[in-house]
Amino acid sequence: MATATVARSARLDRARQVAASVTDPEMPMLTLEDLGVLRDVELTEEGRVVATITPTYSGCPAMATMRDDLVRRLQDAGFGAEVRVSLHPAWSSDWITPRGRQTLADHGLSAPGPAPRHDGPIPLSFLPTRRSLTCPRCGSAEVEVTSEFGPTACRALYRCTTCLEPFEHVKEI
Amino acid sequence: MTEPTTMNSTPDPSHLPDHDSVYDGLLGSDDSHWAFGTDFEDPLAGVDTTVPDGVDHHDLAVYCLMVADDALVMSQRLSQWCSNAPDLEEDVALANIALDLLGQARLLLARAAAADPTVVPTMPAGSPVPPEDALAFFRDHRDFRNVRLVETDNGDFAVTMARLLLFSTWRLALFQRLAVSRDHVLSAVAVKGVKEMTYHRDYAGRWFLTLARGTEESRRRLVAGLAATWPMRAELFTAHDVEQRVAAAGVGVDPSTVADEVDVLLEQVFGLSGIARPDIAPLAGVQHRTGRHGLHTESFSRLLAEMQVVARAHPMGTW
């Protein structure tokens, strides 16, 4: 009995390791775990792996790919696997891990600050979102937003006015 | 594929240290990343779609269609700006907003089909078309329940911004209330949508202000755009019977309850922009029937034709 429990626990650890190493299709330097999309990995009574993921944005076109990648990688590692989508609680950029933030910075992307929290009506903001961030290339704080919308749903476009290079910022949500 | 094959004519990038980092992640990762869009997935796979007690299944489905169709049709209109916006940043912004709304529409259409499968059009036997696609591409105009605000022509950029301000202010107010819906799917879609649409509304509000305080020409176009949009405003706050019933059941929102909040926000934008609130009569319905009842404008038929033509030509198609 104890041996079976130990074996099951080792198997779950292994499944978690495999699932945690699957990368995001749109930002492949990040794992789904670093991005905070991978919410849970469990074993059923029968020993199948159930991985739970949460979409970053409602229209995220990468969800199907993430699911396929998880299933395929887990199958390659010898697990029967299925993926569940959890819509609640909604994904927040606060879920990106410290390692994920460092990886973003290493790849020239600016990591998100704390996500806004609202109790009651959300005020309409007429000025560009104020964020204290620095250019991931030269470190200057003299940056300006070009657009709140970027090449994927989760990114905004910025420009550094010191080194003049454009860069992308992962949005707070 | 194990290693990328280098053709003789292709320069070896390995001696270009400044340029290799971008590709490291791509080439070093999963091959499956290159196979986008080859597979269908149910957007609600693994989500609990049990209908809460005391809610009529058909009412819930029709309500989901209303909220879904608003997003789907608005998304289609915004997508028409692709490669036509004033500059690249606006092109990308409008496409992003359209994508967020399309994501909401997919979840809500799937939710409608799960709540009451009888709302889904009948497809030929053996058709692989999933319920959400059958609802989007195989319903006729009279079965669409969107408000007419979202279906009229885009006009110029100022018309689109005036409409987006009205739409996102209204929908954000609705979704803040829908976040506490007893229906788990509606509640989850709303919580997510609130975060997304806060960006949409800020975007529209800033452009409204910019155009109003810009040049004489930009201001003239904005005033005209607001006037073109305003007749569709009253319909946003007129509750359909289904909306009243789902609101009473604690799963939906009666849109008349958000009218004051939306007005306060619009007055704030108008005040800062130095724009007078329009005094224009609402677009009439036919015997009190409007978009929510399936009564639409002429331009909606052309929009649907463009959106549906390919899917309808291939009812047995796999995408």
Coordinates of C-alpha atoms in Angstrom, one line a residue:
Chain A
M1 CA 0.0 0.0 0.0
A2 CA 2.7 2.5 1.0
T3 CA 4.7 1.5 -2.0
A4 CA 1.7 2.1 -4.3
T5 CA 1.2 5.6 -2.7
V6 CA 4.8 6.4 -3.2
A7 CA 4.7 5.2 -6.9
R8 CA 1.6 7.3 -7.5
S9 CA 3.1 10.3 -5.9
A10 CA 6.3 9.9 -8.1
R11 CA 4.1 9.5 -11.2
L12 CA 2.2 12.7 -10.4
D13 CA 5.5 14.6 -9.8
R14 CA 6.7 13.3 -13.2
A15 CA 3.4 14.4 -14.9
R16 CA 3.7 17.8 -13.3
Q17 CA 7.2 18.2 -14.5
V18 CA 6.3 17.3 -18.1
A19 CA 3.2 19.6 -18.1
A20 CA 5.2 22.4 -16.6
S21 CA 7.8 22.2 -19.3
V22 CA 5.4 22.8 -22.2
T23 CA 5.9 26.2 -23.7
D24 CA 3.5 28.9 -24.9
P25 CA 3.0 28.9 -28.7
E26 CA 3.1 32.6 -29.0
M27 CA 5.9 33.4 -26.5
P28 CA 7.9 30.1 -26.7
M29 CA 10.5 31.3 -24.3
L30 CA 7.9 31.0 -21.5
T31 CA 6.4 27.7 -20.2
L32 CA 2.7 27.5 -19.6
E33 CA 3.6 27.3 -15.9
D34 CA 5.6 30.5 -16.0
L35 CA 2.7 32.2 -17.8
G36 CA 0.3 31.1 -15.1
V37 CA -1.9 29.4 -17.7
L38 CA -1.3 25.9 -16.3
R39 CA -3.5 25.9 -13.2
D40 CA -3.4 22.3 -12.0
V41 CA -2.2 18.8 -12.8
E42 CA -3.9 15.8 -11.2
L43 CA -4.1 12.0 -11.5
T44 CA -7.4 10.3 -11.8
E45 CA -8.1 7.1 -9.9
E46 CA -7.3 5.2 -13.1
G47 CA -4.0 7.0 -13.4
R48 CA -4.9 9.4 -16.2
V49 CA -3.5 12.9 -16.1
V50 CA -5.9 15.8 -16.0
A51 CA -4.2 19.2 -16.7
T52 CA -6.2 22.4 -16.2
I53 CA -5.5 25.6 -18.2
T54 CA -7.0 29.0 -18.1
P55 CA -7.1 31.3 -21.2
T56 CA -5.2 34.6 -21.0
Y57 CA -7.8 36.4 -23.1
S58 CA -11.3 35.2 -24.3
G59 CA -10.2 35.2 -27.9
C60 CA -6.8 33.7 -27.3
P61 CA -6.2 31.7 -30.6
A62 CA -3.5 29.6 -28.9
M63 CA -5.7 27.7 -26.6
A64 CA -6.2 24.7 -29.0
T65 CA -2.5 24.6 -29.6
M66 CA -1.7 24.7 -25.9
R67 CA -4.1 21.8 -25.3
D68 CA -2.7 19.7 -28.1
D69 CA 0.8 20.4 -26.9
L70 CA 0.0 19.3 -23.4
V71 CA -1.7 16.1 -24.5
R72 CA 1.0 15.2 -26.9
R73 CA 3.9 15.9 -24.5
L74 CA 2.2 13.9 -21.7
Q75 CA 1.4 11.0 -24.1
D76 CA 5.1 11.0 -25.2
A77 CA 6.0 10.6 -21.5
G78 CA 3.7 7.6 -21.2
F79 CA 0.6 9.3 -19.7
G80 CA -3.0 9.1 -20.8
A81 CA -4.0 12.7 -20.7
E82 CA -6.8 15.2 -21.0
V83 CA -6.9 18.9 -20.7
R84 CA -9.7 20.9 -19.0
V85 CA -10.4 24.6 -19.5
S86 CA -11.1 26.6 -16.4
L87 CA -12.7 30.0 -17.0
H88 CA -12.9 30.9 -13.3
P89 CA -11.0 32.6 -11.8
A90 CA -10.1 34.6 -14.8
W91 CA -6.4 34.7 -15.7
S92 CA -4.4 37.7 -14.4
S93 CA -1.0 38.9 -15.5
D94 CA -0.2 38.7 -11.7
W95 CA 0.0 34.9 -12.2
I96 CA 3.2 35.2 -14.3
T97 CA 5.9 33.8 -12.1
P98 CA 9.1 35.6 -11.1
R99 CA 11.0 33.3 -13.4
G100 CA 8.6 34.1 -16.2
R101 CA 9.1 37.8 -15.7
Q102 CA 12.9 37.4 -15.8
T103 CA 12.6 35.3 -19.0
L104 CA 10.4 38.1 -20.6
A105 CA 13.0 40.7 -19.7
D106 CA 15.8 38.4 -21.0
H107 CA 14.0 38.3 -24.4
G108 CA 13.5 42.1 -24.6
L109 CA 9.9 42.2 -23.4
S110 CA 8.8 44.3 -20.5
A111 CA 7.0 42.4 -17.7
P112 CA 3.6 43.6 -16.4
G113 CA 3.2 45.6 -13.2
P114 CA 0.4 44.7 -10.7
A115 CA -3.0 44.2 -12.3
P116 CA -5.6 46.9 -11.6
R117 CA -8.3 46.0 -9.1
H118 CA -11.6 47.7 -9.1
D119 CA -14.4 47.7 -6.5
G120 CA -17.4 49.4 -8.0
P121 CA -17.5 51.4 -11.2
I122 CA -14.4 51.4 -13.3
P123 CA -13.3 55.0 -14.2
L124 CA -12.7 55.8 -17.8
S125 CA -9.1 56.8 -18.3
F126 CA -8.4 59.5 -20.9
L127 CA -4.6 59.5 -20.4
P128 CA -2.2 56.8 -21.4
T129 CA -2.0 54.1 -18.7
R130 CA 0.7 55.2 -16.3
R131 CA 3.2 52.5 -15.8
S132 CA 6.7 52.8 -14.3
L133 CA 8.7 50.6 -16.5
T134 CA 12.1 50.7 -18.2
C135 CA 13.4 49.9 -21.6
P136 CA 14.4 46.2 -21.7
R137 CA 17.2 47.1 -24.1
C138 CA 19.0 50.1 -22.5
G139 CA 17.3 50.4 -19.0
S140 CA 16.1 54.0 -19.6
A141 CA 12.9 55.0 -17.8
E142 CA 12.2 57.5 -20.6
V143 CA 9.7 55.5 -22.5
E144 CA 6.3 56.2 -24.2
V145 CA 3.4 54.1 -25.1
T146 CA 2.8 53.7 -28.9
S147 CA -0.3 51.6 -28.6
E148 CA -2.2 49.7 -25.9
F149 CA -2.7 46.9 -28.5
G150 CA 0.2 44.8 -29.9
P151 CA 1.0 41.8 -31.9
T152 CA -0.9 39.5 -29.5
A153 CA -3.8 40.2 -27.2
C154 CA -1.6 40.4 -24.1
R155 CA 1.0 43.0 -25.3
A156 CA 1.2 46.8 -25.7
L157 CA 3.7 48.6 -27.9
Y158 CA 6.2 51.0 -26.4
R159 CA 9.1 53.1 -27.6
C160 CA 12.2 54.1 -25.7
T161 CA 13.0 57.8 -26.2
T162 CA 16.6 57.3 -25.1
C163 CA 17.8 54.5 -27.4
L164 CA 14.8 55.0 -29.8
E165 CA 14.1 51.3 -30.0
P166 CA 10.5 50.0 -29.9
F167 CA 9.7 47.2 -27.4
E168 CA 6.7 45.3 -26.2
H169 CA 5.1 45.4 -22.8
V170 CA 3.0 42.5 -21.4
K171 CA -0.2 44.2 -20.3
E172 CA -1.7 44.2 -16.8
I173 CA -5.0 42.4 -16.8
Chain B
M1 CA 11.8 17.8 -38.2
T2 CA 14.9 17.6 -36.0
E3 CA 17.2 20.3 -37.3
P4 CA 16.3 23.0 -39.8
T5 CA 17.8 22.2 -43.1
T6 CA 20.0 25.0 -44.4
M7 CA 19.9 25.4 -48.2
N8 CA 23.1 26.2 -50.0
S9 CA 21.8 29.6 -51.0
T10 CA 20.7 30.6 -47.5
P11 CA 23.3 32.4 -45.4
D12 CA 24.3 30.6 -42.2
P13 CA 22.9 32.7 -39.4
S14 CA 25.1 31.3 -36.8
H15 CA 27.8 34.0 -37.2
L16 CA 25.2 36.7 -36.7
P17 CA 25.0 36.9 -32.9
D18 CA 22.8 40.0 -33.0
H19 CA 20.1 38.4 -34.9
D20 CA 19.9 34.8 -33.7
S21 CA 18.1 35.4 -30.4
V22 CA 14.7 36.0 -31.9
Y23 CA 14.7 32.6 -33.6
D24 CA 16.2 30.5 -30.8
G25 CA 13.0 29.9 -29.1
L26 CA 11.1 29.2 -32.3
L27 CA 13.5 26.7 -33.9
G28 CA 14.3 25.0 -30.6
S29 CA 10.8 24.3 -29.6
D30 CA 7.9 22.1 -30.5
D31 CA 7.2 21.3 -34.2
S32 CA 3.5 21.3 -33.3
H33 CA 3.7 25.1 -32.9
W34 CA 3.6 25.5 -36.6
A35 CA 0.3 23.7 -37.0
F36 CA -2.1 26.5 -36.0
G37 CA -5.8 26.2 -36.7
T38 CA -5.8 22.7 -37.9
D39 CA -8.1 21.3 -35.2
F40 CA -11.5 22.2 -33.9
E41 CA -12.0 22.5 -30.2
D42 CA -15.1 23.1 -28.1
P43 CA -14.4 26.4 -26.3
L44 CA -16.3 25.1 -23.3
A45 CA -14.6 21.7 -23.1
G46 CA -14.2 20.7 -19.5
V47 CA -16.4 23.6 -18.3
D48 CA -19.4 22.9 -16.1
T49 CA -22.5 23.9 -18.3
T50 CA -25.2 22.8 -15.9
V51 CA -28.1 25.2 -16.1
P52 CA -28.9 26.7 -12.6
D53 CA -32.2 25.8 -10.9
G54 CA -35.2 27.9 -11.8
V55 CA -34.0 29.1 -15.1
D56 CA -35.8 28.3 -18.4
H57 CA -33.3 26.6 -20.7
H58 CA -34.7 28.2 -23.8
D59 CA -34.7 31.7 -22.2
L60 CA -31.1 31.2 -21.1
A61 CA -30.1 30.1 -24.7
V62 CA -31.8 33.1 -26.3
Y63 CA -30.2 35.5 -23.9
C64 CA -26.8 34.0 -24.6
L65 CA -27.5 34.5 -28.3
M66 CA -28.3 38.1 -27.7
V67 CA -25.1 38.8 -25.8
A68 CA -23.1 36.6 -28.3
D69 CA -24.5 38.2 -31.4
D70 CA -23.7 41.7 -30.1
A71 CA -20.1 40.7 -29.8
L72 CA -20.0 38.6 -33.0
V73 CA -21.4 41.3 -35.3
M74 CA -19.4 44.1 -33.7
S75 CA -16.3 41.9 -34.1
Q76 CA -17.1 41.4 -37.8
R77 CA -17.6 45.2 -38.3
L78 CA -14.3 46.0 -36.6
S79 CA -12.5 43.3 -38.6
Q80 CA -13.5 45.1 -41.7
W81 CA -10.9 47.8 -40.7
C82 CA -8.1 45.3 -41.2
S83 CA -5.6 47.0 -43.5
N84 CA -7.9 50.0 -43.9
A85 CA -7.3 51.9 -40.6
P86 CA -5.6 55.3 -40.6
D87 CA -2.3 53.8 -39.5
L88 CA -0.8 50.5 -38.5
E89 CA -1.3 51.0 -34.7
E90 CA -5.1 51.5 -35.2
D91 CA -5.3 48.6 -37.5
V92 CA -3.7 46.3 -34.8
A93 CA -5.8 47.9 -32.0
L94 CA -9.1 47.4 -33.9
A95 CA -8.2 43.8 -34.8
N96 CA -7.3 43.1 -31.1
I97 CA -10.6 44.5 -29.9
A98 CA -12.4 42.4 -32.6
L99 CA -10.5 39.3 -31.4
D100 CA -11.5 39.8 -27.8
L101 CA -15.2 40.2 -28.8
L102 CA -15.0 37.1 -31.1
G103 CA -13.6 35.1 -28.1
Q104 CA -16.6 36.3 -26.0
A105 CA -19.0 35.4 -28.9
R106 CA -17.5 31.8 -29.2
L107 CA -18.0 31.1 -25.5
L108 CA -21.5 32.5 -25.5
L109 CA -22.7 30.8 -28.7
A110 CA -21.3 27.5 -27.3
R111 CA -23.1 28.3 -24.0
A112 CA -26.4 28.9 -25.9
A113 CA -26.1 25.6 -27.7
A114 CA -25.4 23.7 -24.4
A115 CA -28.3 25.4 -22.6
D116 CA -30.8 24.5 -25.4
P117 CA -29.7 22.5 -28.4
T118 CA -32.9 23.4 -30.3
V119 CA -31.6 26.9 -31.0
V120 CA -28.9 25.4 -33.2
P121 CA -29.7 25.2 -36.9
T122 CA -30.1 21.7 -38.3
M123 CA -27.1 20.7 -40.4
P124 CA -26.9 17.9 -43.0
A125 CA -26.4 14.5 -41.6
G126 CA -22.7 13.9 -40.8
S127 CA -21.8 17.5 -41.0
P128 CA -18.7 18.2 -38.8
V129 CA -19.7 21.8 -38.2
P130 CA -19.8 22.4 -34.4
P131 CA -22.7 24.1 -32.7
E132 CA -21.0 27.5 -32.3
D133 CA -20.2 27.6 -36.0
A134 CA -23.7 26.5 -37.0
L135 CA -25.0 29.3 -34.9
A136 CA -22.6 31.9 -36.4
F137 CA -22.8 30.9 -40.0
F138 CA -26.0 29.0 -40.7
R139 CA -28.7 31.3 -39.0
D140 CA -30.6 33.7 -41.1
H141 CA -30.8 37.4 -40.3
R142 CA -34.1 37.1 -38.5
D143 CA -32.6 34.7 -36.0
F144 CA -29.8 37.1 -35.0
R145 CA -30.7 38.9 -31.8
N146 CA -28.0 41.6 -31.8
V147 CA -28.9 45.3 -31.2
R148 CA -28.9 47.3 -34.5
L149 CA -26.1 49.5 -33.2
V150 CA -23.4 46.9 -34.1
E151 CA -24.6 46.1 -37.6
T152 CA -24.7 49.4 -39.5
D153 CA -21.9 50.3 -41.8
N154 CA -18.5 51.3 -40.3
G155 CA -18.5 54.7 -42.0
D156 CA -15.2 56.6 -41.4
F157 CA -12.9 56.2 -38.4
A158 CA -14.9 58.8 -36.4
V159 CA -18.2 56.9 -36.9
T160 CA -16.4 53.7 -35.8
M161 CA -15.0 55.5 -32.7
A162 CA -18.3 57.0 -31.7
R163 CA -20.0 53.6 -32.0
L164 CA -17.2 51.8 -30.1
L165 CA -17.5 54.3 -27.3
L166 CA -21.2 53.8 -27.0
F167 CA -20.9 50.0 -27.4
S168 CA -18.0 49.4 -25.0
T169 CA -19.4 51.8 -22.3
W170 CA -22.8 49.9 -22.5
R171 CA -21.4 46.4 -22.6
L172 CA -18.8 47.0 -19.9
A173 CA -21.7 48.2 -17.6
L174 CA -23.7 45.2 -18.5
F175 CA -20.8 42.8 -17.9
Q176 CA -20.0 44.3 -14.5
R177 CA -23.5 43.2 -13.4
L178 CA -23.4 39.9 -15.3
A179 CA -20.2 39.0 -13.3
V180 CA -22.5 37.9 -10.4
S181 CA -24.8 35.8 -12.7
R182 CA -25.9 32.5 -11.2
D183 CA -24.9 30.9 -14.5
H184 CA -21.2 29.9 -14.1
V185 CA -20.4 30.3 -17.8
L186 CA -22.0 33.8 -18.1
S187 CA -20.3 34.9 -14.9
A188 CA -16.9 33.7 -16.1
V189 CA -17.3 35.3 -19.5
A190 CA -18.3 38.5 -17.9
V191 CA -15.5 38.7 -15.3
K192 CA -13.0 38.1 -18.2
G193 CA -14.8 40.6 -20.5
V194 CA -14.8 43.4 -17.9
K195 CA -11.0 43.3 -17.9
E196 CA -10.7 43.3 -21.7
M197 CA -13.4 45.9 -22.4
T198 CA -11.9 48.3 -19.9
Y199 CA -9.1 48.6 -22.5
H200 CA -11.6 49.0 -25.3
R201 CA -13.6 51.7 -23.7
D202 CA -10.4 53.7 -22.8
Y203 CA -9.3 53.4 -26.4
A204 CA -12.6 54.7 -27.8
G205 CA -12.8 57.5 -25.1
R206 CA -9.3 58.7 -25.9
W207 CA -9.9 58.7 -29.6
F208 CA -13.3 60.5 -29.1
L209 CA -11.5 63.2 -27.1
T210 CA -8.6 63.4 -29.6
L211 CA -10.9 63.7 -32.7
A212 CA -13.1 66.3 -30.9
R213 CA -10.1 68.4 -29.8
G214 CA -8.1 67.8 -33.0
T215 CA -8.7 69.7 -36.2
E216 CA -11.8 71.3 -37.5
E217 CA -12.2 68.4 -39.9
S218 CA -11.7 65.7 -37.3
R219 CA -14.3 67.4 -35.0
R220 CA -16.7 67.8 -37.9
R221 CA -16.4 64.1 -38.7
L222 CA -16.8 63.1 -35.0
V223 CA -20.0 65.2 -34.6
A224 CA -21.4 63.6 -37.7
G225 CA -20.3 60.1 -36.5
L226 CA -22.0 60.6 -33.2
A227 CA -25.2 61.8 -34.9
A228 CA -25.1 58.7 -37.1
T229 CA -24.8 56.4 -34.1
W230 CA -27.1 58.1 -31.7
P231 CA -30.5 56.9 -33.1
M232 CA -29.4 53.3 -32.2
R233 CA -28.7 54.3 -28.6
A234 CA -32.3 54.0 -27.1
E235 CA -32.5 50.3 -28.2
L236 CA -29.5 49.4 -25.9
F237 CA -31.5 50.2 -22.8
T238 CA -34.9 48.7 -23.8
A239 CA -35.3 45.3 -22.2
H240 CA -36.7 42.4 -24.3
D241 CA -39.1 40.0 -22.5
V242 CA -36.3 37.4 -22.4
E243 CA -33.9 39.8 -20.8
Q244 CA -36.4 40.7 -18.1
R245 CA -37.1 37.1 -17.3
V246 CA -33.4 36.0 -17.1
A247 CA -32.7 39.1 -15.0
A248 CA -35.5 38.1 -12.6
A249 CA -34.0 34.6 -12.5
G250 CA -30.6 36.0 -11.5
V251 CA -28.7 34.9 -14.6
G252 CA -29.0 37.9 -16.9
V253 CA -29.1 41.7 -16.7
D254 CA -32.0 44.0 -17.5
P255 CA -30.3 46.6 -19.8
S256 CA -32.5 49.4 -18.6
T257 CA -30.7 49.2 -15.2
V258 CA -27.4 50.4 -16.7
A259 CA -28.8 53.5 -18.6
D260 CA -27.9 56.0 -15.8
E261 CA -24.4 54.7 -15.3
V262 CA -23.7 54.8 -19.1
D263 CA -25.2 58.3 -19.3
V264 CA -22.9 59.6 -16.6
L265 CA -19.8 58.2 -18.3
L266 CA -20.9 59.6 -21.7
E267 CA -21.5 63.0 -20.2
Q268 CA -18.0 62.9 -18.9
V269 CA -16.6 62.2 -22.3
F270 CA -18.8 64.8 -24.0
G271 CA -17.9 67.4 -21.4
L272 CA -14.2 66.9 -21.8
S273 CA -14.5 66.9 -25.5
G274 CA -16.7 70.0 -25.7
I275 CA -19.4 68.0 -27.6
A276 CA -23.1 68.6 -27.0
R277 CA -25.2 65.5 -26.3
P278 CA -27.1 64.8 -29.5
D279 CA -30.8 65.5 -29.5
I280 CA -31.9 63.0 -32.2
A281 CA -34.9 60.7 -32.3
P282 CA -34.3 56.9 -31.9
L283 CA -34.4 54.7 -34.9
A284 CA -38.0 53.3 -35.0
G285 CA -38.7 49.6 -34.8
V286 CA -41.5 47.9 -36.7
Q287 CA -44.4 47.3 -34.4
H288 CA -42.0 47.7 -31.4
R289 CA -39.7 45.0 -32.9
T290 CA -36.0 45.8 -33.0
G291 CA -32.7 44.0 -33.2
R292 CA -33.4 41.9 -30.1
H293 CA -36.5 40.5 -31.9
G294 CA -34.6 39.7 -35.0
L295 CA -35.5 42.8 -36.9
H296 CA -32.5 44.3 -38.7
T297 CA -31.3 47.0 -41.1
E298 CA -30.5 46.5 -44.7
S299 CA -26.7 46.7 -44.2
F300 CA -27.0 43.7 -41.9
S301 CA -27.9 41.4 -44.8
R302 CA -24.7 42.4 -46.7
L303 CA -22.6 41.9 -43.5
L304 CA -24.1 38.4 -43.0
A305 CA -23.6 37.5 -46.6
E306 CA -19.9 38.3 -46.4
M307 CA -19.5 36.6 -43.1
Q308 CA -21.4 33.4 -43.9
V309 CA -20.8 32.8 -47.6
V310 CA -17.8 30.5 -47.4
A311 CA -19.1 28.4 -44.5
R312 CA -22.5 28.0 -46.2
A313 CA -20.9 26.9 -49.5
H314 CA -19.3 24.0 -47.5
P315 CA -21.7 22.7 -44.9
M316 CA -19.7 19.4 -44.8
G317 CA -16.3 21.3 -44.5
T318 CA -13.8 20.8 -41.8
W319 CA -11.8 24.0 -40.9

